[in-house]
Coordinates of C-alpha atoms in Angstrom, one line a residue:
X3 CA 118.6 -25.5 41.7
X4 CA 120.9 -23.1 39.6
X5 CA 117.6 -21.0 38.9
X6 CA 116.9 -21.0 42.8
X7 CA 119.7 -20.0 43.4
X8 CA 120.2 -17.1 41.0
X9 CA 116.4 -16.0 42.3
X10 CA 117.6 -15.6 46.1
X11 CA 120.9 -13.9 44.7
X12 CA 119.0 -11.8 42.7
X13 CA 116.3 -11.1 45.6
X14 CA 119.3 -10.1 48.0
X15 CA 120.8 -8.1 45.5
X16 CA 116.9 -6.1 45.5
X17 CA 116.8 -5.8 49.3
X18 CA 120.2 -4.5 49.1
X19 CA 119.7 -2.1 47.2
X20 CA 116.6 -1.1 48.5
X21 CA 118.4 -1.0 51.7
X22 CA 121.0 1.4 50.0
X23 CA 118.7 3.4 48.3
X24 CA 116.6 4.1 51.9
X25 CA 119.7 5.0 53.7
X26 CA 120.5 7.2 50.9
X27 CA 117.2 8.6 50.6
X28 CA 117.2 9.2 54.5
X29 CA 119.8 12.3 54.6
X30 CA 118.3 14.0 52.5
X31 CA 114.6 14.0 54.0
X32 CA 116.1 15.2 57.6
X33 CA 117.7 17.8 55.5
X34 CA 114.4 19.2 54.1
X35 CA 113.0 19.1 57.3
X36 CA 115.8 21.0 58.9
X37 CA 115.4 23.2 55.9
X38 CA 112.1 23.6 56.5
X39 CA 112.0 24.3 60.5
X40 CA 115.4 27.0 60.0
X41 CA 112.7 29.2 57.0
X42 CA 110.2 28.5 59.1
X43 CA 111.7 30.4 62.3
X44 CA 113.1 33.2 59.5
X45 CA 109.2 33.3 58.4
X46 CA 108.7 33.8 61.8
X47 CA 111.3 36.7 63.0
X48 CA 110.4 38.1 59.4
X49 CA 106.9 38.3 59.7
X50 CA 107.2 39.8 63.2
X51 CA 109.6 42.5 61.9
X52 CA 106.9 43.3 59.8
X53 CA 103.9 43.7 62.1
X54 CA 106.7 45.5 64.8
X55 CA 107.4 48.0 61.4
X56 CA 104.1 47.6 60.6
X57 CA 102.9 48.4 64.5
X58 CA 105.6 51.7 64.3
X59 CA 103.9 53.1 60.9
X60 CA 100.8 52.9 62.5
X61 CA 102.0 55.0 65.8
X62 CA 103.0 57.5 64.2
X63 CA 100.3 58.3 61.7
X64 CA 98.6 58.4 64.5
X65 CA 100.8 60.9 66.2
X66 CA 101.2 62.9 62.9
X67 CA 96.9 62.6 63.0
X68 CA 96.8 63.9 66.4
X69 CA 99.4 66.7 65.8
X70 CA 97.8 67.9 63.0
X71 CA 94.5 67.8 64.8
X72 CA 96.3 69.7 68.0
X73 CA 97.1 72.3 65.2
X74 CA 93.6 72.3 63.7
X75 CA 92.4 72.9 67.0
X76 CA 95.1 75.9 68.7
X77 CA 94.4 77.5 64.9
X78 CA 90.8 77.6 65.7
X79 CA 91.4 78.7 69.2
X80 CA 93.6 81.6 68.1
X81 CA 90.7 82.3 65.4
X82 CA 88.2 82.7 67.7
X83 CA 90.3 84.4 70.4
X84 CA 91.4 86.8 67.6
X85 CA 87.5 87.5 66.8
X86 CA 86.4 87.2 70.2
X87 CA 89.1 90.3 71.0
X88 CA 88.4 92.3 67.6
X89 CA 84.7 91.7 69.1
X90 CA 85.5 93.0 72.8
X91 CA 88.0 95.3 71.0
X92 CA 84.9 96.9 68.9
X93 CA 82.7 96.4 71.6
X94 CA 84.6 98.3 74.1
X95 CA 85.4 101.1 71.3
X96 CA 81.6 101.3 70.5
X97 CA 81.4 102.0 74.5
X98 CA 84.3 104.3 74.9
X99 CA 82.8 106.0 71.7
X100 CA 79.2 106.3 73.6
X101 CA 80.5 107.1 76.6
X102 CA 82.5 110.4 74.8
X103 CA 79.5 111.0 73.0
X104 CA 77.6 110.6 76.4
X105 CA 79.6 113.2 78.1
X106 CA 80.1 115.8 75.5
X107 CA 76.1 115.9 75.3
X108 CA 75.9 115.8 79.0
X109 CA 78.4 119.3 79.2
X110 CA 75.7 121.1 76.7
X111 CA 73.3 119.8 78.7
X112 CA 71.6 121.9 81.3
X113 CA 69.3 120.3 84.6
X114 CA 66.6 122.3 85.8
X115 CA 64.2 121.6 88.6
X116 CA 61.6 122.7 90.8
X117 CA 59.8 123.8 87.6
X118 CA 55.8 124.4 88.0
X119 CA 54.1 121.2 86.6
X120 CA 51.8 123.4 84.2
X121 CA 55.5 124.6 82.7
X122 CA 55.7 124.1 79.0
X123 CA 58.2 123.6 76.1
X124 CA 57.3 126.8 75.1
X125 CA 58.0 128.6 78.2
X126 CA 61.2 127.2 78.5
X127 CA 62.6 127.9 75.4
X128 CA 61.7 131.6 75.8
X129 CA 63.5 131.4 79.0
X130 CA 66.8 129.8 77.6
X131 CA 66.5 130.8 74.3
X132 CA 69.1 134.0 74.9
X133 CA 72.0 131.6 75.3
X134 CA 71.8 130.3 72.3
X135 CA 70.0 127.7 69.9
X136 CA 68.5 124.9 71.7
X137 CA 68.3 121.3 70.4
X138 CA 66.2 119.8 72.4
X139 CA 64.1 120.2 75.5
X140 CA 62.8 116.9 77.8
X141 CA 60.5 116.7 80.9
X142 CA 61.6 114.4 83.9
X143 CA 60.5 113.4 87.3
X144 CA 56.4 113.4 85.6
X145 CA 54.2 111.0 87.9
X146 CA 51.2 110.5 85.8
X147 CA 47.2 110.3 87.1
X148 CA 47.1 106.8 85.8
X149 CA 49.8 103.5 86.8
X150 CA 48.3 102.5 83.2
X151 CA 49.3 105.7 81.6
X152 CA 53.5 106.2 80.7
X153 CA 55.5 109.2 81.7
X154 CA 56.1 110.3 78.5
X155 CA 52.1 110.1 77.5
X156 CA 50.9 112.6 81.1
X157 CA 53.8 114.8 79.8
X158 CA 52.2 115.1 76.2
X159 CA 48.5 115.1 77.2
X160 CA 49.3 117.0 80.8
X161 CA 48.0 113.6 82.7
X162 CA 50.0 114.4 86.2
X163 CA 49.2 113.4 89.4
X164 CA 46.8 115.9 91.4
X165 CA 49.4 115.4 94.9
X166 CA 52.5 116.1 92.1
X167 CA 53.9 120.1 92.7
X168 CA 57.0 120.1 90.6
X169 CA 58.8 118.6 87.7
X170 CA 62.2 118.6 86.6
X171 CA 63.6 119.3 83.0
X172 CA 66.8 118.9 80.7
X173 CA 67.6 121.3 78.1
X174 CA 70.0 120.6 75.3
X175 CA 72.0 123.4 73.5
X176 CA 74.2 123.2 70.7
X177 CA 77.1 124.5 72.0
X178 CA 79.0 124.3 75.3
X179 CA 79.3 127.9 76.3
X180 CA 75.8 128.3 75.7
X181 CA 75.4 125.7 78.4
X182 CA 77.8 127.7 80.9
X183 CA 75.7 130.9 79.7
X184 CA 72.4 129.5 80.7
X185 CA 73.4 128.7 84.6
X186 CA 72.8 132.5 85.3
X187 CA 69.4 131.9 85.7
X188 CA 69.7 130.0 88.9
X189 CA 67.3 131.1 91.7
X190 CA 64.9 132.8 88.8
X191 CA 61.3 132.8 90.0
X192 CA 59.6 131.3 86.7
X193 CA 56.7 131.2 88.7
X194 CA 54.9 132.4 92.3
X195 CA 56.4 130.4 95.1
X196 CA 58.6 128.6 92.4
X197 CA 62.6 129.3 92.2
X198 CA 64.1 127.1 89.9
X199 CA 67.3 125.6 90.4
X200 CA 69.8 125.6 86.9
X201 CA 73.0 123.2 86.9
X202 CA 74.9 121.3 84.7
X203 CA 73.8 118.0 83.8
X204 CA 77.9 116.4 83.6
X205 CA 79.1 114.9 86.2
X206 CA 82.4 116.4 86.0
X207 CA 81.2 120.2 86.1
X208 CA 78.8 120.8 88.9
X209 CA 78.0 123.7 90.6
X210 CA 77.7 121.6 94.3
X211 CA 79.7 122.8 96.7
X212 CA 80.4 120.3 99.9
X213 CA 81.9 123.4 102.1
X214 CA 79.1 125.6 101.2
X215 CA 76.3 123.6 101.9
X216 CA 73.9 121.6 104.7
X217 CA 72.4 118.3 105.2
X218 CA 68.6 118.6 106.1
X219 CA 66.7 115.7 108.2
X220 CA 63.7 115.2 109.4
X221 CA 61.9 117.6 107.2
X222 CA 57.8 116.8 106.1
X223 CA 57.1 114.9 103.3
X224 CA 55.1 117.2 101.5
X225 CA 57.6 120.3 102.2
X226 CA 58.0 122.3 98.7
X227 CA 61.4 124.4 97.8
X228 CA 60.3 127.4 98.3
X229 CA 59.7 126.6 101.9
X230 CA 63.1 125.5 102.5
X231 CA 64.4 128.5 101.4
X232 CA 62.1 131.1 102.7
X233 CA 63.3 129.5 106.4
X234 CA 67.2 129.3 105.5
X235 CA 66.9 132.8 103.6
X236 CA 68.1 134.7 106.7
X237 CA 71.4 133.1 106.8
X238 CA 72.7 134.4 103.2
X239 CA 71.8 134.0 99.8
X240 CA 70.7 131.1 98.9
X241 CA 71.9 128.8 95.4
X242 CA 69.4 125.8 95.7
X243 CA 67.5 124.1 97.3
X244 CA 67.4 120.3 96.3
X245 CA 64.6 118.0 98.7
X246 CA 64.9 114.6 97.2
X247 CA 61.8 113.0 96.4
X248 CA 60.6 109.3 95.6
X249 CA 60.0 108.7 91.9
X250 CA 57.3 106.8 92.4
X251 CA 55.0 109.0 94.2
X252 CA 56.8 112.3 93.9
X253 CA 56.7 112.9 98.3
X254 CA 59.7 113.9 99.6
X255 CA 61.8 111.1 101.6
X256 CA 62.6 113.1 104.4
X257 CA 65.9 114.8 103.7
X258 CA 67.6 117.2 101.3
X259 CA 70.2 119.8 100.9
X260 CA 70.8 123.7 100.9
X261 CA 73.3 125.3 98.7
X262 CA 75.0 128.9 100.2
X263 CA 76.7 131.2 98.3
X264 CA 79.2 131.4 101.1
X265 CA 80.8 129.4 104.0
X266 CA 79.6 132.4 106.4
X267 CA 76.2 131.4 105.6
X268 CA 76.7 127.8 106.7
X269 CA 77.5 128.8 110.8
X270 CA 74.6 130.9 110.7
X271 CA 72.8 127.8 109.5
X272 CA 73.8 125.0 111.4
X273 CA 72.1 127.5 114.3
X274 CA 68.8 126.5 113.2
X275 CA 69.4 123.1 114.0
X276 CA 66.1 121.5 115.6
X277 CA 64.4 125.0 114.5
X278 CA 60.5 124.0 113.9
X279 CA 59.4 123.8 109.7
X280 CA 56.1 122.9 108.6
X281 CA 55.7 121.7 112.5
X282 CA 58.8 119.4 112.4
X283 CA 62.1 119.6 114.3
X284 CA 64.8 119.4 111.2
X285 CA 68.1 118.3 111.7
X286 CA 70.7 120.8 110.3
X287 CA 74.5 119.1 109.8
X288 CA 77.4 119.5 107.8
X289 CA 77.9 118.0 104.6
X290 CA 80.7 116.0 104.1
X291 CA 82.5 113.7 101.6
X292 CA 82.1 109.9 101.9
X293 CA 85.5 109.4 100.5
X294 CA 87.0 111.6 103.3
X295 CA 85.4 109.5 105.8
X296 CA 86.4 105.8 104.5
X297 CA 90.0 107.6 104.4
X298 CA 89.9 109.7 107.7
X299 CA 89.4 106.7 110.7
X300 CA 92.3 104.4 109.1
X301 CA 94.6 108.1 109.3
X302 CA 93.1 109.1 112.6
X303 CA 93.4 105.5 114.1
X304 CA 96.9 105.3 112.8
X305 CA 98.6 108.4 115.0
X306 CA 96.3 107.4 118.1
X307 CA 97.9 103.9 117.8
X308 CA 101.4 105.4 117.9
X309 CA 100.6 108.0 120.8
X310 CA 99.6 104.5 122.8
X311 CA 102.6 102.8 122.2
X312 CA 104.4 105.7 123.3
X313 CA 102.8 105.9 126.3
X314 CA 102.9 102.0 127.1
X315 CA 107.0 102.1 126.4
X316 CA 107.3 105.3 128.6
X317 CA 104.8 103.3 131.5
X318 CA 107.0 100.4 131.1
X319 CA 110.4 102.5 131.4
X320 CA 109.2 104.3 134.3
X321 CA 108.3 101.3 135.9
X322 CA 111.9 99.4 135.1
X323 CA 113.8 102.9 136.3
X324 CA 112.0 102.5 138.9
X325 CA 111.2 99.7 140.2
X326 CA 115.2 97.9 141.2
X327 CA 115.9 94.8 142.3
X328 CA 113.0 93.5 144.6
X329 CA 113.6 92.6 147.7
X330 CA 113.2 88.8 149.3
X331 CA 110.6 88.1 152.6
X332 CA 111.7 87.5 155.5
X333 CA 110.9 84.6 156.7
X334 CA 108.4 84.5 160.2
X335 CA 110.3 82.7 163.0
X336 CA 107.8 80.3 164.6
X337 CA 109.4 80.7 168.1
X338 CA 107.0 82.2 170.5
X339 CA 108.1 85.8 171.6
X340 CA 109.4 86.3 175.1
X341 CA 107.9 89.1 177.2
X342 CA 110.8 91.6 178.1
X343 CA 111.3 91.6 182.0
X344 CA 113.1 94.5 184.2
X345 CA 114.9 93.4 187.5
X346 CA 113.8 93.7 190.9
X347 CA 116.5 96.3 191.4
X348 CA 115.9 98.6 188.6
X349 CA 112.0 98.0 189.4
X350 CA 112.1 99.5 193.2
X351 CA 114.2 102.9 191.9
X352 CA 111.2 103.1 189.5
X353 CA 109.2 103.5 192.2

């Protein structure tokens, strides 16, 4: 019994302690796990601090990516810009260059037409050849036999068209004055029936004279120069004669132009209007400048305008002055009218 009983003491004494040791063994597992969920939530915030810093490095590398690529590009922009205008810039020099060039070989340049179209190179340099030294001498205005055959080729080999009466010509002189020199031969007869007409080839310096000259209409197609002047040679001397002609074909289209040495010459002219040439009524009209007319009906409109208004105000302040207070209508009385009767009395001394 003494054993038995020191077995159940002993097995209390085991559960108590057991019991003692699970309640102090409890504590300290809640801890832990407390422990545990409080790093876990720091693991948490910490980790999402990171991917937010993380989230901001990215953004801006990627800004700093795109700025630098922004920069790349304006840099190649203001590259190209910078070559593109040193381009234009070069470009536009080359032109303004060329265009110098252009006119300083234009103002030693002399135009002459209505030239025979069995005229030479030679012929013409003995002409001009006074003035000074010529550098070069060029046929225009050739209509070749052939559409197969090239104007410059029918000027070589003398290929022209059989309906083709004139050419024109450029000569080129070294010098500038020469140039001036060589417009005295205006209105020489190189040939019978041909007077050829001499002016400078610049645009600037031209011998064309509005005031002096008159518009031609209605003339034949296959009219020559000389036939022009010959029927305007009563009026005063004549400068030139210019008919202008299709390039084509070489006919005339119709119309053309007659230069005067004076204005006096130009009344005596515009007489011969609807005169009969070559069996055709020309027209004969003053010449004037295009730019005059664009200007002139905007002036002349302008003053007409003005004189309208005037005369509108003064209408409408005679009229006011005038005019006063109007009166009102009377109004019709509806009432029949009575016949006026004389007396008996008055009626018999009547009588």
């Amino acid at each position: 019994k003494g054993k038995k009983k020191r077995k159940r003491a002993e097995e209390g004494e085991k559960v108590s302690e057991e019991q003692s040791l699970s309640n102090l063994e409890e504590p300290p597992v809640k801890a832990k796990k407390a422990r545990k969920k409080e790093r876990s939530e720091a693991e948490k915030k910490l980790s999402q601090r990171e991917n937010a810093l993380e989230q901001a490095d990215e953004e801006e590398d990627q800004k700093l990516f795109q700025s630098k690529v922004k920069q790349k590009k304006k840099a190649s922009q203001a590259i190209t810009k910078s070559v593109v205008n040193s381009a234009t810039g070069a470009t536009a020099k080359q032109q303004k260059r060329k265009s110098l060039a252009g006119e300083a070989a234009d103002r030693r340049t002399v135009f002459v037409g209505n030239l025979p179209v069995s005229c030479t190179v030679q012929v013409l340099t003995s002409l001009f050849k006074k003035y000074g030294q010529i550098q070069s001498i060029r046929f225009r205005s050739l209509i070749p036999a052939e559409d197969t055959v090239s104007k410059k080729v029918a000027a070589i080999k003398h290929k022209v068209h059989p309906n083709a009466k004139s050419v024109n010509a450029y000569v080129v002189f070294k010098e500038e004055c020469d140039a001036q020199k060589a417009l005295k031969e205006n209105g020489t007869e190189i040939a019978s029936g041909f007077h050829i007409r001499v002016d400078t080839a610049s645009r600037t310096k031209s011998s064309h004279d509005n005031k002096r000259s008159v518009f031609l209409g209605n003339l034949s197609y296959d009219i020559r120069d000389d036939a022009v002047r010959e029927h305007f040679q009563d009026c005063g001397d004549v400068v030139g004669v210019r008919v202008v002609r299709d390039r084509t074909t070489g006919l005339g289209k119709g119309f053309g132009y007659v230069l005067f040495e004076n204005t006096d010459a130009v009344h005596l002219a515009l007489k011969l209007n609807n005169s009969v040439l070559m069996g055709r009524k020309i027209r004969v009209q003053r010449v004037t400048d295009k730019k005059k007319e664009q200007k002139s009906p905007d002036q002349s409109r302008a003053p007409k305008d003005r004189v309208d208004k005037k005369k509108k105000k003064e209408k409408s302040c005679s009229n006011d002055s005038f005019v006063g207070e109007k009166a009102n209508p009377l109004k019709k009385s509806t009432k029949p009218k009575r016949l006026k009767t004389t007396p008996r009395s008055k009626a018999g001394k009547n009588k």
